[in-house]
mmCIF file of C-alpha atoms in Angstrom:
data_model
loop_
_atom_site.group_PDB
_atom_site.id
_atom_site.type_symbol
_atom_site.label_atom_id
_atom_site.label_comp_id
_atom_site.label_asym_id
_atom_site.label_seq_id
_atom_site.Cartn_x
_atom_site.Cartn_y
_atom_site.Cartn_z
ATOM 1 C CA UNK A 123 0.000 0.000 0.000
ATOM 2 C CA UNK A 124 1.383 3.395 -0.997
ATOM 3 C CA UNK A 125 0.543 6.265 1.313
ATOM 4 C CA UNK A 126 -0.441 9.566 -0.294
ATOM 5 C CA UNK A 127 -0.472 12.306 2.386
ATOM 6 C CA UNK A 128 -2.548 14.608 0.216
ATOM 7 C CA UNK A 129 -5.405 12.096 -0.048
ATOM 8 C CA UNK A 130 -5.044 9.542 2.742
ATOM 9 C CA UNK A 131 -4.600 11.896 5.706
ATOM 10 C CA UNK A 132 -8.377 12.441 5.978
ATOM 11 C CA UNK A 133 -8.873 8.845 7.116
ATOM 12 C CA UNK A 134 -6.903 9.498 10.308
ATOM 13 C CA UNK A 135 -8.050 12.979 11.341
ATOM 14 C CA UNK A 136 -11.414 12.129 12.889
ATOM 15 C CA UNK A 137 -10.385 8.916 14.588
ATOM 16 C CA UNK A 138 -9.236 8.838 18.208
ATOM 17 C CA UNK A 139 -5.670 7.441 18.509
ATOM 18 C CA UNK A 140 -6.889 5.109 21.287
ATOM 19 C CA UNK A 141 -9.137 3.377 18.757
ATOM 20 C CA UNK A 142 -6.484 3.019 16.057
ATOM 21 C CA UNK A 143 -4.634 -0.117 15.104
ATOM 22 C CA UNK A 144 -0.861 -0.231 15.157
ATOM 23 C CA UNK A 145 -0.634 0.354 11.399
ATOM 24 C CA UNK A 146 -3.005 3.338 11.659
ATOM 25 C CA UNK A 147 -0.904 4.799 14.466
ATOM 26 C CA UNK A 148 2.201 4.417 12.304
ATOM 27 C CA UNK A 149 0.453 6.222 9.454
ATOM 28 C CA UNK A 150 -0.673 8.988 11.815
ATOM 29 C CA UNK A 151 2.896 9.372 13.053
ATOM 30 C CA UNK A 152 4.139 9.478 9.463
ATOM 31 C CA UNK A 153 1.558 12.167 8.654
ATOM 32 C CA UNK A 154 2.633 14.239 11.652
ATOM 33 C CA UNK A 155 6.307 13.910 10.710
ATOM 34 C CA UNK A 156 5.619 14.928 7.120
ATOM 35 C CA UNK A 157 3.531 17.870 8.273
ATOM 36 C CA UNK A 158 6.319 18.985 10.589
ATOM 37 C CA UNK A 159 8.882 18.623 7.788
ATOM 38 C CA UNK A 160 6.720 20.654 5.402
ATOM 39 C CA UNK A 161 6.341 23.390 8.012
ATOM 40 C CA UNK A 162 10.092 23.428 8.638
ATOM 41 C CA UNK A 163 10.830 23.593 4.895
ATOM 42 C CA UNK A 164 8.406 26.499 4.543
ATOM 43 C CA UNK A 165 10.092 28.369 7.415
ATOM 44 C CA UNK A 166 13.543 27.781 5.936
ATOM 45 C CA UNK A 167 12.323 29.026 2.564
ATOM 46 C CA UNK A 168 10.976 32.231 4.088
ATOM 47 C CA UNK A 169 14.216 32.846 5.995
ATOM 48 C CA UNK A 170 16.317 32.286 2.881
ATOM 49 C CA UNK A 171 14.056 34.594 0.866
ATOM 50 C CA UNK A 172 14.454 37.463 3.336
ATOM 51 C CA UNK A 173 18.202 36.839 3.565
ATOM 52 C CA UNK A 174 18.401 37.202 -0.220
ATOM 53 C CA UNK A 175 16.357 40.406 -0.116
ATOM 54 C CA UNK A 176 18.586 41.877 2.605
ATOM 55 C CA UNK A 177 21.751 40.855 0.748
ATOM 56 C CA UNK A 178 20.450 42.392 -2.487
ATOM 57 C CA UNK A 179 19.584 45.639 -0.737
ATOM 58 C CA UNK A 180 22.969 45.751 0.992
ATOM 59 C CA UNK A 181 24.876 45.007 -2.222
ATOM 60 C CA UNK A 182 22.925 47.592 -4.202
ATOM 61 C CA UNK A 183 23.831 50.312 -1.697
ATOM 62 C CA UNK A 184 20.234 51.243 -0.887
ATOM 63 C CA UNK A 185 20.764 50.646 2.836
ATOM 64 C CA UNK A 186 23.811 52.918 2.959
ATOM 65 C CA UNK A 187 21.935 55.662 1.085
ATOM 66 C CA UNK A 188 18.998 55.327 3.454
ATOM 67 C CA UNK A 189 21.317 55.580 6.483
ATOM 68 C CA UNK A 190 22.980 58.666 5.017
ATOM 69 C CA UNK A 191 19.594 60.226 4.309
ATOM 70 C CA UNK A 192 18.354 59.589 7.828
ATOM 71 C CA UNK A 193 21.567 60.908 9.367
ATOM 72 C CA UNK A 194 21.462 64.097 7.282
ATOM 73 C CA UNK A 195 17.783 64.559 8.175
ATOM 74 C CA UNK A 196 18.546 64.146 11.879
ATOM 75 C CA UNK A 197 21.487 66.540 11.671
ATOM 76 C CA UNK A 198 19.290 69.207 10.040
ATOM 77 C CA UNK A 199 16.655 68.912 12.769
ATOM 78 C CA UNK A 200 19.055 68.870 15.717
ATOM 79 C CA UNK A 201 19.421 72.281 17.393
ATOM 80 C CA UNK A 202 22.787 73.904 16.871
ATOM 81 C CA UNK A 203 24.605 75.231 19.906
#
């Protein structure tokens, strides 16, 4: 029997684990592991995406220009003694 998590997971959602057979418990555990792995992969993908965005901004010089702009704005507004 080949397990397809996108179709077969519905068989195990409504059933209480106490009422499951050993093979059903193994399938439920496999489903939970796969779900956890998918969630972890999604998190890693989001982190890598934002790392790429930050690296691109840093390499393009936009961050340095923004810092310079903010510093010049703050220096204009600060009272001179």
